[in-house]
Every structure is written in structure tokens, then in C-alpha cells.
CSV table of C-alpha atoms in Angstrom, one decimal:
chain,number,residue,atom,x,y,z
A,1,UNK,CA,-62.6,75.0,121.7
A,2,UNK,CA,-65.4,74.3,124.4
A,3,UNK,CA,-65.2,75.4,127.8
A,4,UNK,CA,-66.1,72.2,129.0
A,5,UNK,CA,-63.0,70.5,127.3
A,6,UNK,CA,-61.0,72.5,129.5
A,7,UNK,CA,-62.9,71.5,132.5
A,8,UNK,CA,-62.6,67.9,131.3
A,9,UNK,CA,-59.0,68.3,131.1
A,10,UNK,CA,-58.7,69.8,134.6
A,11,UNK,CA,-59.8,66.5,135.8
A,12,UNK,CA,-56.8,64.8,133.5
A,13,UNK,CA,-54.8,67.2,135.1
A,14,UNK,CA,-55.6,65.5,138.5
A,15,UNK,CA,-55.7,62.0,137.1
A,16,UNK,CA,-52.0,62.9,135.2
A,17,UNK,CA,-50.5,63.9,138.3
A,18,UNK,CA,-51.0,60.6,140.2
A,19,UNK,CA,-50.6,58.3,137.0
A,20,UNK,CA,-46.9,60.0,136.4
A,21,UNK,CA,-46.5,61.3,140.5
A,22,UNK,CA,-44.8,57.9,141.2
A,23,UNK,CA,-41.6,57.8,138.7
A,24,UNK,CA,-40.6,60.6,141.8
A,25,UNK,CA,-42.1,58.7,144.6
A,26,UNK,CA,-41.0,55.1,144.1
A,27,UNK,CA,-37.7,55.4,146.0
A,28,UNK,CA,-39.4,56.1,149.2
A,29,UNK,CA,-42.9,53.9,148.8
A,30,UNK,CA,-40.7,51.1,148.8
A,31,UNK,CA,-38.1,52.2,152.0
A,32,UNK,CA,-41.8,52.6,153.9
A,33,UNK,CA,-43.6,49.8,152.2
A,34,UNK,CA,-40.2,47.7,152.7
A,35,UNK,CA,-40.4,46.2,149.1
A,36,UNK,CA,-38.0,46.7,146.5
A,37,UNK,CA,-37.9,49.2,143.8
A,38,UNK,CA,-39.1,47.1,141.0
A,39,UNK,CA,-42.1,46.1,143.2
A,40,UNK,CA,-42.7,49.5,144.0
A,41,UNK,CA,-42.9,49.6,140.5
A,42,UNK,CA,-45.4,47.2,140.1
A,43,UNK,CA,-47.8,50.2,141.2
A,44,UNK,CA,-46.9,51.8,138.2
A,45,UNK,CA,-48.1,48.7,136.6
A,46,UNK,CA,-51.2,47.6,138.4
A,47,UNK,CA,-52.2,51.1,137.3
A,48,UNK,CA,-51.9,50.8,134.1
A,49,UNK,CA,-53.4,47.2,133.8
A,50,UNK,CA,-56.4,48.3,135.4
A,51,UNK,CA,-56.9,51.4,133.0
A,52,UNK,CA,-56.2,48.5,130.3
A,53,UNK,CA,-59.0,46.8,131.7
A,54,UNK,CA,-61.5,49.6,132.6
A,55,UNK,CA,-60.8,51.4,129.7
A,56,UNK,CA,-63.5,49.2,127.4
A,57,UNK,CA,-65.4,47.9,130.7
A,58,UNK,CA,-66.2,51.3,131.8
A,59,UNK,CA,-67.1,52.7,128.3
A,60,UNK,CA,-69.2,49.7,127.7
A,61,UNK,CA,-71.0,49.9,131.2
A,62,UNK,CA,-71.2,53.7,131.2
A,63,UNK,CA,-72.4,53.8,127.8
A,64,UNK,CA,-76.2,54.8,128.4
A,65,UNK,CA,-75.8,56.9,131.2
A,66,UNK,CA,-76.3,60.4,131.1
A,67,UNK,CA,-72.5,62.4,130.4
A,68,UNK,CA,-72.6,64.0,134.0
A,69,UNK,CA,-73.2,61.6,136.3
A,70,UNK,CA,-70.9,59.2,134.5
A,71,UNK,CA,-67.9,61.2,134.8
A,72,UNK,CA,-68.9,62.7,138.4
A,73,UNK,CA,-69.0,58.9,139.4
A,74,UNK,CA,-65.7,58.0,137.7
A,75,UNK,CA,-64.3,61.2,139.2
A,76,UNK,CA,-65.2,60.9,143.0
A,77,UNK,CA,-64.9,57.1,143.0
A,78,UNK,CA,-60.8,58.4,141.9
A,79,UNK,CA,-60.8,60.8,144.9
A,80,UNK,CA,-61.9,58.5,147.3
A,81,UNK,CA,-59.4,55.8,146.5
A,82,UNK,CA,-56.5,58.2,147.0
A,83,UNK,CA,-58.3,59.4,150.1
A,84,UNK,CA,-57.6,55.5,150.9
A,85,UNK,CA,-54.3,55.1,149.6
A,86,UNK,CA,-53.0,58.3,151.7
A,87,UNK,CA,-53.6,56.8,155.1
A,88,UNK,CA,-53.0,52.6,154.4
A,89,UNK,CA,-49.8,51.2,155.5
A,90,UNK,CA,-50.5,47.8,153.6
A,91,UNK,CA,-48.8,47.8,150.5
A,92,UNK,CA,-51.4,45.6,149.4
A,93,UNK,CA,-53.8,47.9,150.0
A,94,UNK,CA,-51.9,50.4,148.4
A,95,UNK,CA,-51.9,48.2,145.0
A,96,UNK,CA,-55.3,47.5,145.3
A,97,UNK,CA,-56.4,51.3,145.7
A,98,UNK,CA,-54.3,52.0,142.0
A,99,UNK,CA,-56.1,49.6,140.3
A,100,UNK,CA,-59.7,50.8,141.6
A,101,UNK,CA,-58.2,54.2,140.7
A,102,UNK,CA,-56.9,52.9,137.4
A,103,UNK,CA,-60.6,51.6,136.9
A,104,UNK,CA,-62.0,55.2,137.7
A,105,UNK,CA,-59.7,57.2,135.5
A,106,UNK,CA,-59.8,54.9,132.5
A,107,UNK,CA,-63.8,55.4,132.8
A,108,UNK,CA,-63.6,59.0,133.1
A,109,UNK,CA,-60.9,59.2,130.3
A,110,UNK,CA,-62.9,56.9,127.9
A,111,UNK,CA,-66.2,59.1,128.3
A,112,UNK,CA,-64.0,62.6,127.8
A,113,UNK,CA,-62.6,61.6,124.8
A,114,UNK,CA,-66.4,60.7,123.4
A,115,UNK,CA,-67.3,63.7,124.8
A,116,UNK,CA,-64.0,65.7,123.9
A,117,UNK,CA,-64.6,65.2,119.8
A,118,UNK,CA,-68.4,65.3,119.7
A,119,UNK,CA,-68.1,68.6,121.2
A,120,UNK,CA,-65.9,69.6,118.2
A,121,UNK,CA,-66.0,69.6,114.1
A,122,UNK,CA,-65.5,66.2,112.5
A,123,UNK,CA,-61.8,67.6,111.2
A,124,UNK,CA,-60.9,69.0,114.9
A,125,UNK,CA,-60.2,65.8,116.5
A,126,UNK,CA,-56.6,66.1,117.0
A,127,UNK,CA,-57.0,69.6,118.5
A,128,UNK,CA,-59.7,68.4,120.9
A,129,UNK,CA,-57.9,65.3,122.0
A,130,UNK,CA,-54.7,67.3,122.1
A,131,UNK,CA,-56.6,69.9,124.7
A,132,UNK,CA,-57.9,67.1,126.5
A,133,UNK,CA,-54.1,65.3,126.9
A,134,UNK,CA,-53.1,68.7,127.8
A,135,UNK,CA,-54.1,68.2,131.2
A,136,UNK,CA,-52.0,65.1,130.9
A,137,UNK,CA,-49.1,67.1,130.1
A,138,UNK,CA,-49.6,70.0,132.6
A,139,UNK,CA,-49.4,67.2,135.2
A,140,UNK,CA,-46.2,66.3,134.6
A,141,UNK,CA,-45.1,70.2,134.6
A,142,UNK,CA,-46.6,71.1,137.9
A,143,UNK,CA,-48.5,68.5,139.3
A,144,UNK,CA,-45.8,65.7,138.6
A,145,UNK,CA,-42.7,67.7,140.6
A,146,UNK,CA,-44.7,69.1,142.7
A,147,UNK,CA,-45.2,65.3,144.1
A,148,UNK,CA,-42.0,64.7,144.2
A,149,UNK,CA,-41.2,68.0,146.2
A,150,UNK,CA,-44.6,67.0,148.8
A,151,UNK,CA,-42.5,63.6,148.8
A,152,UNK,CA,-39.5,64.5,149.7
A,153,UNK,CA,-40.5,67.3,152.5
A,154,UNK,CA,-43.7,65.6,153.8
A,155,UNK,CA,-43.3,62.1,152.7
A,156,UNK,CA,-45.2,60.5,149.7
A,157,UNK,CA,-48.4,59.8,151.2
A,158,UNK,CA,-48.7,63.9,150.7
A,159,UNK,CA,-49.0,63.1,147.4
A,160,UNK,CA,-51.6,61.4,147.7
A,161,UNK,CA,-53.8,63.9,149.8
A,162,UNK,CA,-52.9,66.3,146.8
A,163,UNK,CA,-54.2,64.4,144.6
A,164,UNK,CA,-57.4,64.2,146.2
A,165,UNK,CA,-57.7,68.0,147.1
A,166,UNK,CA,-57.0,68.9,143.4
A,167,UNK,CA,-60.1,66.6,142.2
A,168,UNK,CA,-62.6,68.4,144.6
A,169,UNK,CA,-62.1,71.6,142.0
A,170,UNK,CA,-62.4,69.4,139.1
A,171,UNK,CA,-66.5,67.7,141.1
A,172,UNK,CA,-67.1,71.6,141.4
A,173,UNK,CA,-66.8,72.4,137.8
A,174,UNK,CA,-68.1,69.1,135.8
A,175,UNK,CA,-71.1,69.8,138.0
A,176,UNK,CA,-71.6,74.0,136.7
A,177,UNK,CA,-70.1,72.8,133.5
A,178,UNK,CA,-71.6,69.5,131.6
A,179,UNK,CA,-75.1,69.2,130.9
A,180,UNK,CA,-77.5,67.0,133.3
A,181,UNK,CA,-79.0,65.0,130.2
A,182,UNK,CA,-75.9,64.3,128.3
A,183,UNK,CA,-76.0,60.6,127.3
A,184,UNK,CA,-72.5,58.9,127.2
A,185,UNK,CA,-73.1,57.6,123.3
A,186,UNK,CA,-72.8,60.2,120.9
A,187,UNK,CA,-75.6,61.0,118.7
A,188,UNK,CA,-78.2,60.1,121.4
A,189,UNK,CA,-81.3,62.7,122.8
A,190,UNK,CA,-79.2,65.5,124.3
A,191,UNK,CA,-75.8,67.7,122.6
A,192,UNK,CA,-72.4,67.9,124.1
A,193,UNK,CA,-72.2,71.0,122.0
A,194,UNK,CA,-74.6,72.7,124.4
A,195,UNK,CA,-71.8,73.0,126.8
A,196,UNK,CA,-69.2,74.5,123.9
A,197,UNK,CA,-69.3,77.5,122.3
A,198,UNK,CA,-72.7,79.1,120.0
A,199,UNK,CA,-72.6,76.7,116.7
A,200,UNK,CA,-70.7,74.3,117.7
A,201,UNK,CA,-71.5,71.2,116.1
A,202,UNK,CA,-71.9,68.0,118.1
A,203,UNK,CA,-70.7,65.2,115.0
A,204,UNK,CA,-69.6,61.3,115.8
A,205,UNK,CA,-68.3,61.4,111.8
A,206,UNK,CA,-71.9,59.8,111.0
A,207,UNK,CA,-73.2,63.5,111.2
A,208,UNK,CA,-75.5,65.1,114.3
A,209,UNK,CA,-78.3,63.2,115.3
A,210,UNK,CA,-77.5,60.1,113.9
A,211,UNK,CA,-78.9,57.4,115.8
A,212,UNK,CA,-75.7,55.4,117.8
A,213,UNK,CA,-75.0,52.3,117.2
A,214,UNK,CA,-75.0,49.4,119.4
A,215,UNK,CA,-72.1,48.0,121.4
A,216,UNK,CA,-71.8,44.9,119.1
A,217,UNK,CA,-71.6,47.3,116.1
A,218,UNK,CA,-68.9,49.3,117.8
A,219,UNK,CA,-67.3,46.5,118.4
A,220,UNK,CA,-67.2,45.1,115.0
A,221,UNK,CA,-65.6,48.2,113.8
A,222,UNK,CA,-62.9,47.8,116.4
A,223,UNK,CA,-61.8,44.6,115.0
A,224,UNK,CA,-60.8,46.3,111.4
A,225,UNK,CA,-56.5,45.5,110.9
A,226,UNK,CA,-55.7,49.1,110.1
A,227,UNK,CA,-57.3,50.1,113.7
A,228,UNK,CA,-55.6,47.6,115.2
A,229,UNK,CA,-52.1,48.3,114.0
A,230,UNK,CA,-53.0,52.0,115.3
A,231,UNK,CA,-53.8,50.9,118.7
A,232,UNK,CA,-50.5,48.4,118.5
A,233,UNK,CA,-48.3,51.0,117.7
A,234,UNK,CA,-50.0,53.7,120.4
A,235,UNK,CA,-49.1,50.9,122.9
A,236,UNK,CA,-45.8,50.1,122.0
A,237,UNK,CA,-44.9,53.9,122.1
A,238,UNK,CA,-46.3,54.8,125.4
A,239,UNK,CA,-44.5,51.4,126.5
A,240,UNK,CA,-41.3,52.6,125.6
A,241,UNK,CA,-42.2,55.9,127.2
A,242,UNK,CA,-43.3,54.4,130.7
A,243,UNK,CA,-40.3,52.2,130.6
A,244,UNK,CA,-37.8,55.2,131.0
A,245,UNK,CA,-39.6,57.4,133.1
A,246,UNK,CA,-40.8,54.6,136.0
A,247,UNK,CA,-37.5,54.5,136.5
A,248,UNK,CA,-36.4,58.2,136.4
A,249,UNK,CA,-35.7,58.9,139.7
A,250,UNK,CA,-33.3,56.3,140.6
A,251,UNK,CA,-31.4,56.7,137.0
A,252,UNK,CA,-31.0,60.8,137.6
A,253,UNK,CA,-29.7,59.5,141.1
A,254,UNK,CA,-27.7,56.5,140.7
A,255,UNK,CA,-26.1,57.4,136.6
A,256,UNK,CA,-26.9,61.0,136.2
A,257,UNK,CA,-25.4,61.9,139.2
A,258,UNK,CA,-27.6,65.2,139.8
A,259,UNK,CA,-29.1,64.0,143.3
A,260,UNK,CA,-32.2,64.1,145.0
A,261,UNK,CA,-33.1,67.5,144.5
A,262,UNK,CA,-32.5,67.2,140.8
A,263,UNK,CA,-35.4,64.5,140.4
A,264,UNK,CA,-38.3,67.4,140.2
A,265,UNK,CA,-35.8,69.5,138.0
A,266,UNK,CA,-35.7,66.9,135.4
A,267,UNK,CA,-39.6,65.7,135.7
A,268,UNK,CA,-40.5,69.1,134.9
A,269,UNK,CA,-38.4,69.4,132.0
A,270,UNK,CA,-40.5,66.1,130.6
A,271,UNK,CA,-43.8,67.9,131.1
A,272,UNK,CA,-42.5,70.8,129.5
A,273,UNK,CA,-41.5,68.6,126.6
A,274,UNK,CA,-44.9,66.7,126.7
A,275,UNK,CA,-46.2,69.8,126.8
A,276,UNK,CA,-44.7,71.1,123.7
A,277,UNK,CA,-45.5,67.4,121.9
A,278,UNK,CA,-49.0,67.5,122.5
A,279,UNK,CA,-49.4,71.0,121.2
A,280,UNK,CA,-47.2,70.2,118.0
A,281,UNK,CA,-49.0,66.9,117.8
A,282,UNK,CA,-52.4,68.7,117.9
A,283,UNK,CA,-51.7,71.4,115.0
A,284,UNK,CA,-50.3,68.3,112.2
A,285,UNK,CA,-52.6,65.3,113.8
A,286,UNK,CA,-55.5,66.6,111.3
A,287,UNK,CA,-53.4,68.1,108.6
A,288,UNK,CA,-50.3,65.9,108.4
A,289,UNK,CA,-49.9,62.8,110.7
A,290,UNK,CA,-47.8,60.4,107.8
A,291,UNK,CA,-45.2,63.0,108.3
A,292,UNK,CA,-45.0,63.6,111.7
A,293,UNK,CA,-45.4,59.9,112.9
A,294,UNK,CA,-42.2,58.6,110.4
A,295,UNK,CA,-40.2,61.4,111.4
A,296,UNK,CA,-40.7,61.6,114.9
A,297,UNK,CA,-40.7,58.1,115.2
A,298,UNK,CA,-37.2,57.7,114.0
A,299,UNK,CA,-36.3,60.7,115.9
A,300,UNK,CA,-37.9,58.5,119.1
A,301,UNK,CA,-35.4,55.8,118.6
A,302,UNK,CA,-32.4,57.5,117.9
A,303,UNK,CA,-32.9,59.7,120.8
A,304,UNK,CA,-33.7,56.7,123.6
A,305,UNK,CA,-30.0,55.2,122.1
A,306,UNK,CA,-28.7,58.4,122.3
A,307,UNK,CA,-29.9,59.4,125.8
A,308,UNK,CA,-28.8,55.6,127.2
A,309,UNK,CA,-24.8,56.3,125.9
A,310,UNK,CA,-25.0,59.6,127.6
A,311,UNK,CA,-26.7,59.3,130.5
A,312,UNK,CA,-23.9,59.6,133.1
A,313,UNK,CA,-23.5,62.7,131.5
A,314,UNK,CA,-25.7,65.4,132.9
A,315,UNK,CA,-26.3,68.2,130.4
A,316,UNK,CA,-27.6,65.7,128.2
A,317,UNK,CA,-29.5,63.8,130.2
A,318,UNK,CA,-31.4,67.2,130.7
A,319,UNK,CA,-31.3,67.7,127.2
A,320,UNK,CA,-32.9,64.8,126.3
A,321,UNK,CA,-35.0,64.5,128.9
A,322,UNK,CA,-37.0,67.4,127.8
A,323,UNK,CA,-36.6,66.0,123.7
A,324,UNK,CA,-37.5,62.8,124.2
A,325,UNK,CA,-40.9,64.2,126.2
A,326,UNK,CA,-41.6,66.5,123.2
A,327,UNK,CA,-41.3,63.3,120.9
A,328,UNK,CA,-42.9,60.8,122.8
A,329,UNK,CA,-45.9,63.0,123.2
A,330,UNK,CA,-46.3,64.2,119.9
A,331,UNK,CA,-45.9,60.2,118.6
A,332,UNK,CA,-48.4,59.4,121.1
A,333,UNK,CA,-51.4,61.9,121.2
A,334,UNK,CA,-50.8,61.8,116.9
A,335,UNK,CA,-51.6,57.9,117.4
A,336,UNK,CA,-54.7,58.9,119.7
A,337,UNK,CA,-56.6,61.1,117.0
A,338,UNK,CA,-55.8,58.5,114.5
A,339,UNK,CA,-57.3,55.8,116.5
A,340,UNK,CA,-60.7,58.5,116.8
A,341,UNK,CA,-60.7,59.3,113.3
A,342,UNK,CA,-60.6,55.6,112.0
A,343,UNK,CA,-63.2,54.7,114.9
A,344,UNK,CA,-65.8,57.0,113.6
A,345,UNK,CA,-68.2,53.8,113.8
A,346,UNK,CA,-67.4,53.1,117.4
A,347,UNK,CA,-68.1,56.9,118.7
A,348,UNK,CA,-68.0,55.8,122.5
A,349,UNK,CA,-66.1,52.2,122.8
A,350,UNK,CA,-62.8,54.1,120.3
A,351,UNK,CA,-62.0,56.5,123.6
A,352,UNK,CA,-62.2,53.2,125.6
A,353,UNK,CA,-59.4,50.9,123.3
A,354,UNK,CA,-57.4,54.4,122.7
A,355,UNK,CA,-56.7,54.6,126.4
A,356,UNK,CA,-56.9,50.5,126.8
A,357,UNK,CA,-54.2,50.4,123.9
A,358,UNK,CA,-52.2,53.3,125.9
A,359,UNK,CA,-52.4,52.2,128.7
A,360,UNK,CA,-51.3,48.5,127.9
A,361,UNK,CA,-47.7,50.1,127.0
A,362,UNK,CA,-48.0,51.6,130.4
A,363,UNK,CA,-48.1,48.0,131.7
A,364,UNK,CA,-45.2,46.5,129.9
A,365,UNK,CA,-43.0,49.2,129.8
A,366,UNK,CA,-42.3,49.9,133.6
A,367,UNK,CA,-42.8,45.5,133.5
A,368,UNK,CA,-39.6,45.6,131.2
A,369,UNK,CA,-37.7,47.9,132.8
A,370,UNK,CA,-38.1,46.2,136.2
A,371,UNK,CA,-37.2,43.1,134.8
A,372,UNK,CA,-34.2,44.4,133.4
A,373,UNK,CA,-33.1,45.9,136.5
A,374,UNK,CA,-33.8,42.9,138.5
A,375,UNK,CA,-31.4,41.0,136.3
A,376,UNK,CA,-28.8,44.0,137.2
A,377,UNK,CA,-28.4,45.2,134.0
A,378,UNK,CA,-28.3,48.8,135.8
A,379,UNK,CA,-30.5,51.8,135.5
A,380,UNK,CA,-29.4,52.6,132.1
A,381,UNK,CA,-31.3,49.4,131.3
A,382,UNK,CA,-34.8,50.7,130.9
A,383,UNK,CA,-33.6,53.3,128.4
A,384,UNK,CA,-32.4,50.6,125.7
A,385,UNK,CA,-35.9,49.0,126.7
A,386,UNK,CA,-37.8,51.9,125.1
A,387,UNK,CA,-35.3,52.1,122.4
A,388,UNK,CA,-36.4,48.4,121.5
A,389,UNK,CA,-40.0,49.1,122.1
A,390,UNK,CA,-39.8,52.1,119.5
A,391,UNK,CA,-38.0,50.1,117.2
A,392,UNK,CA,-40.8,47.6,117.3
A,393,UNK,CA,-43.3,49.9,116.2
A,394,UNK,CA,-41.4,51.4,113.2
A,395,UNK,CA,-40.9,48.1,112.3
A,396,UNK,CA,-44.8,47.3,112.6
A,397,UNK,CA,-45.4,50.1,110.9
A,398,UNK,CA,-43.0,49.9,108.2
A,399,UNK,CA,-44.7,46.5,107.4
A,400,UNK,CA,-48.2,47.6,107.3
A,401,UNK,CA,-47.3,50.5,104.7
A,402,UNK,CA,-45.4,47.9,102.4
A,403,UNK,CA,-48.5,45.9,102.7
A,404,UNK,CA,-51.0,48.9,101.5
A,405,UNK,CA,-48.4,49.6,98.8
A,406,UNK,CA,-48.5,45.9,97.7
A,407,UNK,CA,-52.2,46.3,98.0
A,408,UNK,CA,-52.4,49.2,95.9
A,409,UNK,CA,-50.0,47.5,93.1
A,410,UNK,CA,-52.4,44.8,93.3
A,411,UNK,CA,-55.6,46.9,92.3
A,412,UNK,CA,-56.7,46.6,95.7
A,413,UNK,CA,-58.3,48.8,98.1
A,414,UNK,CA,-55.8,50.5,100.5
A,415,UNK,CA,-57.9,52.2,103.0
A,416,UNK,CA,-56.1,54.8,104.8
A,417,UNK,CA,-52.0,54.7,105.3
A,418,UNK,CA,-51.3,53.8,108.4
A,419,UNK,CA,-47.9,55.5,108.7
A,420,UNK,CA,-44.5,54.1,110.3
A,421,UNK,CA,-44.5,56.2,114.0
């Protein structure tokens, strides 16, 4: 792989830790803000609906500027609003700051993932997006618990400052790394495979050198049913994912029963298990992703059930904390290199609806779970949300693979299975 995905996914790394940081921090953002915990939660929220949003916006608005100075602008724009969000004592303020954020990230992210897999093979994708997510995952390892920790001794506005102070690395290196005259759309004058390593060949799946097409094009070949089921069922998995671990802190807390010093424990254990999803999820997404989307998808629900019976009981709350991060990852970053691979038309604006479709499970999931506790269904009531939101999409999916069968019974043409996750 490039060096300069694994400066790319430094930045992630930055941009994980303060999209995840707040499932440790909510408990005390809303004591200091003086809101309540599901409208702490809303920050979770407003995050993700401004990714949801910028996600497309910023691909489409970025998509003629040169690589470097569209993800040094999305990068430092992030920094500065965290720089913000450290010192404001409006919580207001402190929403509006994680959308601008939200805006900045989702326009970096959209841009890395172009940039990501036209630095690598045309059959690589899933290994490239997989190191790019990695930095995703490594936030929720160190970056995520180390948050929590900064919270709990320093307050959570330390967070914040941490956030910002890890970026400045991640400037430094995008600047020594990517090359000045990089354009945004793939296939125009100047290679992304200048940064990787000797022969690697820069390829949107239209081969190197092609000339890019135009927005409207890329947006036609959005529009195709078997993309959109893809992007239906990323969101509805990373929905059900975001609906459980919003709300982890107060569930370890208030069911679990491990305390305040268990809530970094246990959000390291998820990154270790994302961890361990994205990197299983990168070695089958290009081989075999039918297999690993029905299987872990089934595996996704039973384990959200199972982990709602047994919560109170901590061994397997840890257990299945770190399972149900290995699943959810691997379901999720699978989804992401299928969305790239059938997007091949749309080489800049498919980064922008992968993370738009992610990031609108984001929205709803922490949304469900707060309106399930705020009905006082208890904290246990988020984790039969993401059970519910899993069991969507394996029914989703189970109907669009009965309709390619039917298809394909009919004489029809199939296209590619789009397989149950």
C-alpha cells in the first residue's frame, strides 16, 4: 500500500477520535452544558447529519481542486472548529461547531476515499478502504479511551484540545506527503500514484488516464437500485452500530454495573474489535463479500439480542462488546468497498454517498436510542434498537437477492448480487 494512504488515515485517526470520543464524554457535557443526556446526544447526531450532508456537497464542490489543498482545507477547517468547541460554554455553540466539523471531515473523508483507491489496483479496493478506515478503528483503540480518561481527569473539553493537537501532525504530513497538482477527480492531469509506491497504478475502474466524467454523469450512476440498496444497507448497519455505542457509557454504568473507570476499558475493547473487523473485512471484501456480509450479518443480529439479555451481566458485556465491534466493522467497511466497486462511474462523488450513506445511520441510530430512553425504556433500550436496525437490513437484503434470482429465472440480466449483510 501507498505511504500516503497511511498519512490519509492518520488524519481519520484524528477525525475517528472526536466522531466516537463522545459515547465516553456525554455524561459530563450534559452535567456542564445542563441538558439532558439524550440532548447531549444530539451532538452525536448533528455530527452525523452534517457528514450526511457534506459528504456529497463537499465532494461535489471540491471536485476540481487540486488533492492537497482540498484535504489541507478540510483538515484545518476540522482543527479550528475543535479549537472553538474547547473553550465555548454555549451548548449551542458547541452543536454548531460538530456540524461545521462534521462538514470538514465528511469533505476530507469523501476526497481520501477517491484518493485512497486511485492510488491502488482496480481489485485492491477493499484493502485500500480498509487501511484508510483503519485510522477509524485505531481511534476507537487509543484515541477513543484516551478521551474518556482526558474527560474524566481534566474534564471533556480536554478532549477537545486533543483532538486538535493530534491534527497538527496529520497538516505536517499531507503537506511532505500528497502531491501539489493532484486534482480531486480521478483520471484528471496529475497521478495519486505518484505519492505510492514505484508502479503503482492510479485506475478509477475506467483505466488510467481516462478522461473523468462530469458531476451529472456521476450522478446518474448513483441513482442505479443495486447501489442504492448498498448504500441502504451501509446506513442501516452503521445505524444500529451508533445506536449502542452513543449510549455506552451510561449502559456500562447504570446495567453493567462496572463504574466509571470501566467506560475506557470497554471502549477499547470496541476499537480492538473494529480493529480486527476492518482488517478481516479488508482480506474477503475483494475475494468474498456474499459470504462474509450473510454470515456476519446474522451473526450482527443475534449478537445485539444476545448482548441486550445479558447486559447486567459483566463478562459478557465485555465479551460482546469487543464481538459485536469486530462484526459491525467488518459488515460495515465490506459494504464501503462494495459501494466503490459498483461506483466505478462516479470515481469522486461514490466516496461522498459511501460516507453520506454511513453517516445517515450515524444520525438515526443515536436518534433511536435517545428516543427510546426518553420514553424510559432503560439503557438496555438502544441495544434492541440496533438489533431491529440489523434485522432491517437482512431483510432489505434478503429481498433484493430473491429479486436477482427471480430476475435471473426470468432470462433477465442480474447485475451483480447484492448479498443479505
Amino acid at each position: 500500500m501507498p505511504f500516503a494512504l497511511y498519512v490519509l488515515a492518520l488524519a481519520v485517526f484524528a477525525q475517528g477520535t472526536s466522531e466516537f470520543m463522545l459515547s465516553g464524554l456525554i455524561p459530563d457535557i450534559a452535567a456542564d452544558m445542563q441538558v439532558s443526556i439524550p440532548a447531549a446526544g444530539a451532538l452525536t447526531s448533528a455530527f452525523a447529519a452534517g457528514m450526511v450532508v457534506g459528504a456529497p456537497l463537499m465532494a461535489l464542490l471540491s471536485r476540481r481542486w487540486p488533492r492537497r489543498r482540498a484535504l489541507l482545507v478540510f483538515l484545518v477547517a476540522f482543527l479550528l472548529v475543535h479549537l472553538v468547541g474547547a473553550v465555548t460554554t454555549s451548548f449551542g455553540v458547541l452543536l454548531a461547531t460538530r456540524v461545521v466539523a462534521a462538514l470538514a471531515n465528511a469533505g476530507f473523508l469523501a476526497v481520501a476515499l477517491a484518493t485512497a483507491t486511485a492510488m491502488v489496483a482496480p481489485d485492491a479496493k477493499g484493502r485500500a478502504t480498509s487501511v484508510l478506515l483503519g485510522g477509524t478503528t485505531l481511534a476507537c483503540i487509543a484515541g477513543v479511551p484516551a478521551g474518556a480518561v482526558l474527560g474524566q481527569e481534566w474534564g471533556w473539553r480536554a478532549a477537545f484540545w486533543a483532538v486538535a493537537a493530534v491534527s497538527v501532525p496529520a497538516v505536517v504530513a499531507l503537506v511532505r506527503s500528497v502531491p501539489a497538482g493532484s486534482a480531486s477527480t480521478a483520471g484528471s492531469a496529475g497521478s495519486a500514484g505518484s505519492a505510492g509506491s514505484a508502479g503503482s497504478a492510479v485506475s478509477t475502474g475506467s483505466g488510467a488516464g481516462a478522461a473523468a466524467p462530469d458531476a451529472r454523469g456521476e450522478l446518474r450512476a448513483l441513482r442505479r437500485p443495486r447501489l442504492l440498496v448498498v448504500l441502504l444497507l451501509g446506513a442501516l448497519v452503521n445505524g444500529a452500530t451508533f445506536c449502542t455505542f452513543t449510549y455506552l457509557a451510561p449502559l456500562v454504568t447504570g446495567v453493567t454495573g462496572l463504574g466509571a473507570a470501566g467506560v475506557p476499558v470497554v471502549l477499547a475493547l470496541f476499537g480492538l474489535g473494529s480493529f480486527a473487523g476492518v482488517t478481516a473485512g479488508g482480506r474477503l471484501a475483494d475475494r468474498r463479500p456474499r459470504p462474509l456480509l450473510a454470515a456476519g450479518g446474522t451473526a450482527l443480529l443475534v449478537g445485539w439480542a444476545l448482548f441486550a439479555l445479558t447486559a447486567g451481566n459483566a463478562v459478557a458485556a465485555v465479551v460482546l462488546v469487543f464481538v459485536q465491534g469486530t462484526l459491525s466493522f467488518a459488515v460495515g467497511s465490506t459494504l464501503i468497498a462494495r459501494v466503490l466497486y459498483a461506483a466505478t462511474e462516479a470515481p469522486t462523488l461514490g466516496g461522498g454517498f459511501a460516507t453520506a450513506a454511513l453517516n445517515v445511520g450515524a444520525a438515526a441510530g443515536p436518534w433511536l436510542g435517545g428516543v427510546a430512553l426518553a420514553a424510559g425504556f432503560g439503557y438496555r433500550a438502544p441495544l434492541w434498537g440496533s438489533a431491529l436496525l440489523v434485522a432491517a437490513a437482512l431483510a432489505l437484503g434478503g429481498a433484493a437477492e430473491a429479486a436477482r434470482v427471480r430476475r435471473r429465472a426470468a432470462g433477465g440480466s442480474t447485475g451483480a448480487p447484492v448479498a443479505a449483510p
